[in-house]
């Protein structure tokens, strides 16, 4: 018997990244610049706190919204780092990764038929999340010309004035674009004018290489209409511990917590102990990783330029987004360089139509492998010139 699947599940295609991992698995000696996670291990102090909590038998559920101590530490951290003020009792929820927080938000705020505008290219989970919640997706393309920043013209052209919600992610996965405060101002004005709720995924907020991150929630009139997502996966290299959080007005976080209570109960307890320590004592480890990413970023950008591939100056996260040479689609290039040279990168169209013609190249990989991978990409380009 084949199981009968819901229309919502059937509407969503399987992840486009998977196919490349499957090809990669067939080959030996593949260097992967395809993954979106740090190559560093979680800072030792955070691992140690997790181990100690286990030794002490701290293995029960926590409060649904997360340990109060952790919510307090998050409130202090986002206040100090990003000028964001949230009440740990009512306005913060700790989740199983930022992924859970994003899903909770769609389910808490999207009704069937609601339109959710998504700045694209974008992280691959937003569109399925909207569909699972019964909403309609409105892609808002961004372009290389604008350094993949969201613009009011782009929003207007896409028809986002009639949308109910806007999703943005800066620093961006997959492009590495950032949005400085002055570029966010007109977007905030647009959201206020057209009464849009904003979901701002700021999971890469620590990973900026040209000035500090600005959260759209800090701009005038935005706090009440914005949910901010963040977490420990990227900056603290804690992907496998599954810990994230959302910040927002009390009634919004309360609604998200209602779903969380029934579906997750509480985020992983061991990870909450690790996160508490990460915020308490790991700022230097984060800075060290950021410095390394920056060195790799500069190396990768300069190598692509030497190879003759156009690449815009990515200034955040750990991705760059070069253009494929003429004569290739993104998918052809990615498949070719994987089969012929054993380098895995992700074709940009996986992240939305406006990513076509580009590759997402992650530099969350050691310099030695980056060097080899870029040499192989160069050989591939020369072989097909
Ligand atoms: N948001 C963005 C933009 C991401 O790139 C990722 C992971 O790649 C996530 C969220 C998921 O984060 P987490 O591991 O906290 O669920």
Short mmCIF file of C-alpha atoms and ligand atoms in Angstrom, two decimals:
data_model
loop_
_atom_site.label_atom_id
_atom_site.label_comp_id
_atom_site.label_asym_id
_atom_site.label_seq_id
_atom_site.Cartn_x
_atom_site.Cartn_y
_atom_site.Cartn_z
CA UNK A 1 0.00 0.00 0.00
CA UNK A 2 1.28 3.46 -0.77
CA UNK A 3 0.54 5.99 1.86
CA UNK A 4 -1.74 8.83 0.93
CA UNK A 5 0.20 12.08 1.25
CA UNK A 6 -1.15 15.53 1.94
CA UNK A 7 -1.33 17.99 -0.95
CA UNK A 8 0.96 20.33 0.97
CA UNK A 9 3.72 17.77 1.22
CA UNK A 10 3.36 16.78 -2.41
CA UNK A 11 3.55 20.38 -3.58
CA UNK A 12 7.05 20.81 -2.15
CA UNK A 13 9.84 19.32 -4.30
CA UNK A 14 12.71 17.49 -2.57
CA UNK A 15 15.66 19.70 -1.65
CA UNK A 16 17.75 20.54 -4.72
CA UNK A 17 20.94 20.29 -2.69
CA UNK A 18 20.43 16.58 -1.94
CA UNK A 19 21.06 15.43 -5.51
CA UNK A 20 24.56 16.91 -5.38
CA UNK A 21 25.37 15.17 -2.13
CA UNK A 22 24.30 11.92 -3.75
CA UNK A 23 26.69 12.43 -6.69
CA UNK A 24 29.41 13.49 -4.24
CA UNK A 25 28.98 10.25 -2.30
CA UNK A 26 29.72 8.23 -5.46
CA UNK A 27 33.16 9.81 -5.84
CA UNK A 28 36.37 9.61 -3.84
CA UNK A 29 38.25 12.68 -2.73
CA UNK A 30 35.48 15.18 -3.19
CA UNK A 31 36.15 18.54 -1.60
CA UNK A 32 32.84 19.93 -0.49
CA UNK A 33 32.24 23.65 -0.60
CA UNK A 34 28.57 22.80 -0.54
CA UNK A 35 27.71 22.61 3.11
CA UNK A 36 26.24 25.41 5.15
CA UNK A 37 27.83 24.64 8.46
CA UNK A 38 31.03 25.58 10.27
CA UNK A 39 34.01 23.25 9.94
CA UNK A 40 34.97 24.17 13.52
CA UNK A 41 33.92 22.14 16.55
CA UNK A 42 31.85 23.86 19.21
CA UNK A 43 34.13 25.91 21.51
CA UNK A 44 35.50 23.65 24.21
CA UNK A 45 34.02 25.55 27.16
CA UNK A 46 30.52 25.07 25.74
CA UNK A 47 31.12 21.36 25.13
CA UNK A 48 32.46 21.03 28.65
CA UNK A 49 29.34 22.69 30.10
CA UNK A 50 27.19 20.24 28.15
CA UNK A 51 29.21 17.28 29.46
CA UNK A 52 29.05 18.57 33.04
CA UNK A 53 25.29 19.01 32.81
CA UNK A 54 24.99 15.38 31.71
CA UNK A 55 27.27 14.20 34.51
CA UNK A 56 25.06 16.07 36.96
CA UNK A 57 22.03 14.29 35.57
CA UNK A 58 20.43 17.42 34.15
CA UNK A 59 18.47 15.47 31.61
CA UNK A 60 14.86 16.59 32.14
CA UNK A 61 12.68 18.90 30.08
CA UNK A 62 13.18 22.60 30.73
CA UNK A 63 10.49 25.30 30.77
CA UNK A 64 8.74 25.32 27.39
CA UNK A 65 10.28 28.64 26.43
CA UNK A 66 13.73 27.48 27.52
CA UNK A 67 15.67 27.80 30.78
CA UNK A 68 15.02 31.21 32.28
CA UNK A 69 18.74 31.70 32.90
CA UNK A 70 19.39 31.15 29.20
CA UNK A 71 16.62 33.52 28.15
CA UNK A 72 18.15 36.15 30.43
CA UNK A 73 21.57 35.55 28.91
CA UNK A 74 20.08 35.83 25.40
CA UNK A 75 18.34 39.09 26.38
CA UNK A 76 21.66 40.53 27.62
CA UNK A 77 23.55 39.27 24.59
CA UNK A 78 21.18 40.70 21.95
CA UNK A 79 21.00 43.97 23.89
CA UNK A 80 24.80 44.31 24.03
CA UNK A 81 25.59 43.05 20.54
CA UNK A 82 22.65 44.27 18.46
CA UNK A 83 20.88 46.90 20.52
CA UNK A 84 17.75 44.73 20.76
CA UNK A 85 15.62 44.91 23.90
CA UNK A 86 13.47 41.86 24.73
CA UNK A 87 11.89 40.65 27.95
CA UNK A 88 13.15 37.15 28.83
CA UNK A 89 9.77 36.15 30.30
CA UNK A 90 7.46 37.11 27.48
CA UNK A 91 9.42 38.00 24.38
CA UNK A 92 11.99 35.24 23.90
CA UNK A 93 11.53 31.58 23.02
CA UNK A 94 14.35 29.03 22.82
CA UNK A 95 13.83 26.48 20.05
CA UNK A 96 15.38 23.39 18.47
CA UNK A 97 17.50 25.42 16.06
CA UNK A 98 16.42 28.60 14.31
CA UNK A 99 14.71 26.18 11.90
CA UNK A 100 12.08 25.33 14.47
CA UNK A 101 11.55 29.01 15.23
CA UNK A 102 11.00 29.79 11.53
CA UNK A 103 8.50 26.96 11.22
CA UNK A 104 6.65 28.06 14.38
CA UNK A 105 6.37 31.57 13.01
CA UNK A 106 4.84 30.47 9.72
CA UNK A 107 2.38 28.23 11.51
CA UNK A 108 1.51 30.88 14.10
CA UNK A 109 1.02 33.80 11.71
CA UNK A 110 0.10 32.48 8.26
CA UNK A 111 -3.49 31.62 7.37
CA UNK A 112 -4.41 29.68 4.23
CA UNK A 113 -4.36 32.16 1.37
CA UNK A 114 -2.01 34.64 3.06
CA UNK A 115 0.85 35.84 0.92
CA UNK A 116 4.40 35.70 2.22
CA UNK A 117 6.97 37.70 0.28
CA UNK A 118 10.44 36.17 0.41
CA UNK A 119 13.58 38.06 -0.60
CA UNK A 120 15.43 35.70 -2.96
CA UNK A 121 17.85 34.04 -3.44
CA UNK A 122 17.00 32.68 -0.02
CA UNK A 123 17.67 29.91 2.42
CA UNK A 124 15.85 26.82 1.18
CA UNK A 125 13.49 26.29 4.14
CA UNK A 126 11.33 29.39 3.94
CA UNK A 127 9.32 28.47 0.86
CA UNK A 128 8.40 24.95 2.04
CA UNK A 129 7.64 26.39 5.50
CA UNK A 130 5.10 28.80 4.01
CA UNK A 131 3.52 26.03 1.92
CA UNK A 132 3.31 23.64 4.88
CA UNK A 133 1.50 26.44 6.74
CA UNK A 134 -0.96 26.83 3.84
CA UNK A 135 0.29 30.21 2.62
CA UNK A 136 1.28 31.44 -0.83
CA UNK A 137 4.86 32.41 -1.62
CA UNK A 138 5.68 35.63 -3.43
CA UNK A 139 9.35 35.63 -4.52
CA UNK A 140 11.03 39.03 -4.40
CA UNK A 141 14.15 38.76 -6.56
CA UNK A 142 17.31 40.60 -5.60
CA UNK A 143 20.09 41.13 -8.12
CA UNK A 144 23.84 41.16 -8.30
CA UNK A 145 23.62 44.77 -9.53
CA UNK A 146 22.28 45.67 -6.07
CA UNK A 147 24.77 43.35 -4.38
CA UNK A 148 21.78 41.12 -3.60
CA UNK A 149 20.34 43.71 -1.22
CA UNK A 150 16.59 44.00 -1.01
CA UNK A 151 15.27 47.25 -2.51
CA UNK A 152 11.93 49.04 -2.43
CA UNK A 153 11.87 48.90 -6.25
CA UNK A 154 12.25 45.13 -6.06
CA UNK A 155 9.46 44.89 -3.50
CA UNK A 156 7.19 47.08 -5.61
CA UNK A 157 7.90 45.22 -8.83
CA UNK A 158 7.16 41.88 -7.19
CA UNK A 159 3.83 43.20 -5.82
CA UNK A 160 4.89 42.86 -2.19
CA UNK A 161 2.76 45.86 -1.21
CA UNK A 162 -0.20 43.46 -1.16
CA UNK A 163 1.58 40.72 0.79
CA UNK A 164 0.91 39.95 4.45
CA UNK A 165 4.42 39.13 5.52
CA UNK A 166 8.00 39.68 4.39
CA UNK A 167 10.87 37.27 5.05
CA UNK A 168 14.42 38.51 4.84
CA UNK A 169 17.77 37.08 5.81
CA UNK A 170 20.86 39.28 6.17
CA UNK A 171 23.70 38.43 6.30
CA UNK A 172 22.35 36.22 3.55
CA UNK A 173 22.47 32.56 2.80
CA UNK A 174 23.28 31.89 -0.09
CA UNK A 175 24.77 35.15 -1.40
CA UNK A 176 26.80 36.46 1.54
CA UNK A 177 25.12 39.85 1.08
CA UNK A 178 24.60 42.17 4.03
CA UNK A 179 22.13 45.05 4.50
CA UNK A 180 23.58 48.05 6.34
CA UNK A 181 21.16 50.18 8.39
CA UNK A 182 20.77 52.82 5.68
CA UNK A 183 19.59 50.18 3.20
CA UNK A 184 17.18 48.68 5.71
CA UNK A 185 15.50 52.05 6.42
CA UNK A 186 13.49 52.20 3.18
CA UNK A 187 12.53 48.53 3.57
CA UNK A 188 11.25 49.28 7.08
CA UNK A 189 9.30 52.23 5.73
CA UNK A 190 7.76 50.01 3.05
CA UNK A 191 6.78 47.43 5.70
CA UNK A 192 5.16 50.12 7.87
CA UNK A 193 3.38 51.73 4.94
CA UNK A 194 1.94 48.43 3.67
CA UNK A 195 1.41 46.92 7.08
CA UNK A 196 3.71 43.95 6.54
CA UNK A 197 4.82 41.66 9.33
CA UNK A 198 8.56 40.99 9.02
CA UNK A 199 10.41 37.77 9.75
CA UNK A 200 14.09 38.60 9.97
CA UNK A 201 16.47 35.64 10.01
CA UNK A 202 19.65 36.98 11.59
CA UNK A 203 21.41 33.71 12.26
CA UNK A 204 24.59 35.01 10.58
CA UNK A 205 24.54 38.32 12.51
CA UNK A 206 27.95 37.69 14.10
CA UNK A 207 29.52 36.85 10.75
CA UNK A 208 30.02 40.24 9.12
CA UNK A 209 33.28 41.48 7.63
CA UNK A 210 32.49 45.10 6.94
CA UNK A 211 30.95 46.81 9.96
CA UNK A 212 28.49 45.51 12.51
CA UNK A 213 25.14 43.90 11.76
CA UNK A 214 21.99 46.04 12.06
CA UNK A 215 18.71 44.36 12.92
CA UNK A 216 15.63 45.71 11.13
CA UNK A 217 13.81 45.38 14.47
CA UNK A 218 15.89 48.29 15.84
CA UNK A 219 14.48 50.70 13.25
CA UNK A 220 11.61 53.05 14.05
CA UNK A 221 8.26 51.34 14.43
CA UNK A 222 9.65 47.91 13.53
CA UNK A 223 9.92 46.16 16.87
CA UNK A 224 6.17 45.60 17.07
CA UNK A 225 5.91 44.06 13.62
CA UNK A 226 9.10 41.99 13.49
CA UNK A 227 10.18 38.54 14.66
CA UNK A 228 13.97 38.11 14.82
CA UNK A 229 15.50 34.63 14.52
CA UNK A 230 18.95 33.78 15.73
CA UNK A 231 20.75 30.78 17.17
CA UNK A 232 23.97 29.03 18.05
CA UNK A 233 24.54 26.93 14.92
CA UNK A 234 26.65 29.33 12.92
CA UNK A 235 28.57 31.78 15.14
CA UNK A 236 29.09 29.23 17.92
CA UNK A 237 29.57 26.23 15.61
CA UNK A 238 26.81 24.29 17.33
CA UNK A 239 24.74 22.95 14.40
CA UNK A 240 24.36 19.44 15.84
CA UNK A 241 23.27 20.69 19.25
CA UNK A 242 20.14 22.18 17.65
CA UNK A 243 19.61 25.42 19.49
CA UNK A 244 18.08 28.66 18.28
CA UNK A 245 15.68 31.33 19.46
CA UNK A 246 13.14 33.90 18.37
CA UNK A 247 12.56 37.41 19.68
CA UNK A 248 9.32 39.32 19.24
CA UNK A 249 6.30 40.97 20.84
CA UNK A 250 4.73 39.01 23.71
CA UNK A 251 1.55 37.93 21.89
CA UNK A 252 3.55 36.68 18.89
CA UNK A 253 6.05 34.71 20.97
CA UNK A 254 3.14 33.41 23.08
CA UNK A 255 1.46 32.06 19.93
CA UNK A 256 4.68 30.43 18.78
CA UNK A 257 5.10 28.92 22.23
CA UNK A 258 1.61 27.42 21.99
CA UNK A 259 2.68 25.35 18.96
CA UNK A 260 6.10 24.63 20.49
CA UNK A 261 4.44 23.32 23.70
CA UNK A 262 2.42 20.78 21.78
CA UNK A 263 5.07 19.73 19.28
CA UNK A 264 8.50 20.08 20.92
CA UNK A 265 7.86 20.66 24.65
CA UNK A 266 11.27 22.23 25.08
CA UNK A 267 14.52 22.65 23.18
CA UNK A 268 17.31 20.12 23.92
CA UNK A 269 18.33 20.52 27.55
CA UNK A 270 22.02 19.62 27.12
CA UNK A 271 22.32 22.16 24.33
CA UNK A 272 20.80 24.84 26.55
CA UNK A 273 23.64 24.34 29.03
CA UNK A 274 26.16 24.56 26.22
CA UNK A 275 24.51 27.74 24.92
CA UNK A 276 24.55 29.38 28.33
CA UNK A 277 28.30 28.81 28.53
CA UNK A 278 28.75 29.91 24.91
CA UNK A 279 27.21 33.28 25.72
CA UNK A 280 29.05 33.53 29.00
CA UNK A 281 32.60 32.77 27.94
CA UNK A 282 33.04 32.05 24.22
CA UNK A 283 33.10 35.53 22.64
CA UNK A 284 36.83 35.15 21.90
CA UNK A 285 36.30 31.79 20.20
CA UNK A 286 33.61 33.39 18.02
CA UNK A 287 35.94 36.24 17.12
CA UNK A 288 38.69 33.79 16.20
CA UNK A 289 36.35 31.90 13.88
CA UNK A 290 35.12 35.15 12.33
CA UNK A 291 38.73 36.20 11.67
CA UNK A 292 39.42 32.89 9.98
CA UNK A 293 36.29 33.10 7.84
CA UNK A 294 37.35 36.56 6.79
CA UNK A 295 40.79 35.38 5.69
CA UNK A 296 39.21 32.55 3.72
CA UNK A 297 36.63 34.92 2.22
CA UNK A 298 39.34 37.20 0.90
CA UNK A 299 41.27 34.28 -0.49
CA UNK A 300 38.26 32.75 -2.24
CA UNK A 301 37.09 36.06 -3.73
CA UNK A 302 40.55 36.84 -5.08
CA UNK A 303 40.99 33.35 -6.54
CA UNK A 304 37.64 33.53 -8.37
CA UNK A 305 38.71 36.85 -9.84
CA UNK A 306 42.05 35.37 -10.92
CA UNK A 307 40.22 32.48 -12.55
CA UNK A 308 38.16 35.04 -14.46
CA UNK A 309 34.82 34.34 -12.79
CA UNK A 310 32.84 37.42 -11.73
CA UNK A 311 32.04 37.50 -8.06
CA UNK A 312 30.53 40.29 -6.01
CA UNK A 313 32.12 41.27 -2.72
CA UNK A 314 30.23 39.07 -0.23
CA UNK A 315 30.53 40.68 3.20
CA UNK A 316 28.72 38.31 5.53
CA UNK A 317 27.92 34.70 6.49
CA UNK A 318 30.39 32.18 5.03
CA UNK A 319 29.31 32.07 1.41
CA UNK A 320 30.26 33.74 -1.81
CA UNK A 321 28.16 33.68 -4.95
CA UNK A 322 30.25 33.75 -8.13
CA UNK A 323 28.76 33.86 -11.62
CA UNK A 324 29.22 30.80 -13.79
CA UNK A 325 31.13 31.42 -17.03
CA UNK A 326 29.15 31.87 -20.23
CA UNK A 327 27.91 28.68 -21.83
CA UNK A 328 26.88 26.98 -18.58
CA UNK A 329 23.76 27.00 -16.48
CA UNK A 330 24.48 26.95 -12.77
CA UNK A 331 23.41 23.34 -12.58
CA UNK A 332 25.60 22.29 -15.53
CA UNK A 333 28.61 23.95 -13.99
CA UNK A 334 28.00 22.48 -10.54
CA UNK A 335 27.43 19.00 -11.92
CA UNK A 336 30.43 19.25 -14.27
CA UNK A 337 32.89 20.46 -11.67
CA UNK A 338 31.71 17.76 -9.31
CA UNK A 339 31.98 14.90 -11.82
CA UNK A 340 35.20 16.03 -13.51
CA UNK A 341 37.11 17.66 -10.66
CA UNK A 342 35.48 16.40 -7.48
CA UNK A 343 34.46 19.77 -6.08
CA UNK A 344 30.96 20.14 -4.67
CA UNK A 345 29.29 23.55 -4.89
CA UNK A 346 25.58 24.34 -5.01
CA UNK A 347 23.87 25.78 -8.09
CA UNK A 348 22.34 29.15 -7.24
CA UNK A 349 18.89 28.45 -8.70
CA UNK A 350 18.26 26.01 -5.84
CA UNK A 351 17.74 29.17 -3.76
CA UNK A 352 15.18 30.73 -6.12
CA UNK A 353 15.09 31.81 -9.76
CA UNK A 354 17.19 34.92 -9.16
CA UNK A 355 20.07 32.66 -8.14
CA UNK A 356 20.34 31.20 -11.66
CA UNK A 357 23.74 31.73 -13.22
CA UNK A 358 25.49 31.64 -9.84
CA UNK A 359 27.04 29.12 -7.50
CA UNK A 360 26.92 29.08 -3.74
CA UNK A 361 30.42 28.44 -2.52
CA UNK A 362 30.84 27.92 1.20
CA UNK A 363 34.18 28.82 2.73
CA UNK A 364 33.42 27.07 6.00
CA UNK A 365 36.30 24.78 5.01
CA UNK A 366 40.01 24.94 5.88
CA UNK A 367 42.33 27.05 3.71
CA UNK A 368 44.25 24.02 2.49
CA UNK A 369 41.13 22.44 1.00
CA UNK A 370 39.94 25.79 -0.30
CA UNK A 371 43.24 26.19 -2.13
CA UNK A 372 42.93 22.73 -3.73
CA UNK A 373 39.28 23.24 -4.59
CA UNK A 374 39.91 26.58 -6.29
CA UNK A 375 42.76 25.04 -8.31
CA UNK A 376 40.41 22.32 -9.46
CA UNK A 377 37.71 24.86 -10.36
CA UNK A 378 40.36 26.75 -12.35
CA UNK A 379 41.28 23.53 -14.20
CA UNK A 380 37.61 22.90 -14.99
CA UNK A 381 37.14 26.42 -16.36
CA UNK A 382 40.29 26.10 -18.49
CA UNK A 383 39.24 22.68 -19.81
CA UNK A 384 35.97 24.19 -21.01
CA UNK A 385 37.23 27.56 -22.23
N1 LIG B 1 18.56 30.17 8.74
C1 LIG B 1 19.49 30.23 7.79
C2 LIG B 1 19.58 31.44 6.94
C3 LIG B 1 20.40 29.17 7.59
O1 LIG B 1 21.33 29.25 6.66
C4 LIG B 1 20.26 28.02 8.42
C5 LIG B 1 21.14 26.85 8.21
O2 LIG B 1 21.80 26.69 7.21
C6 LIG B 1 19.27 28.01 9.39
C7 LIG B 1 18.43 29.09 9.53
C8 LIG B 1 19.09 26.82 10.28
O3 LIG B 1 19.67 27.07 11.49
P1 LIG B 1 19.55 26.08 12.72
O4 LIG B 1 20.69 25.12 12.65
O5 LIG B 1 19.65 26.99 13.91
O6 LIG B 1 18.23 25.40 12.63
#
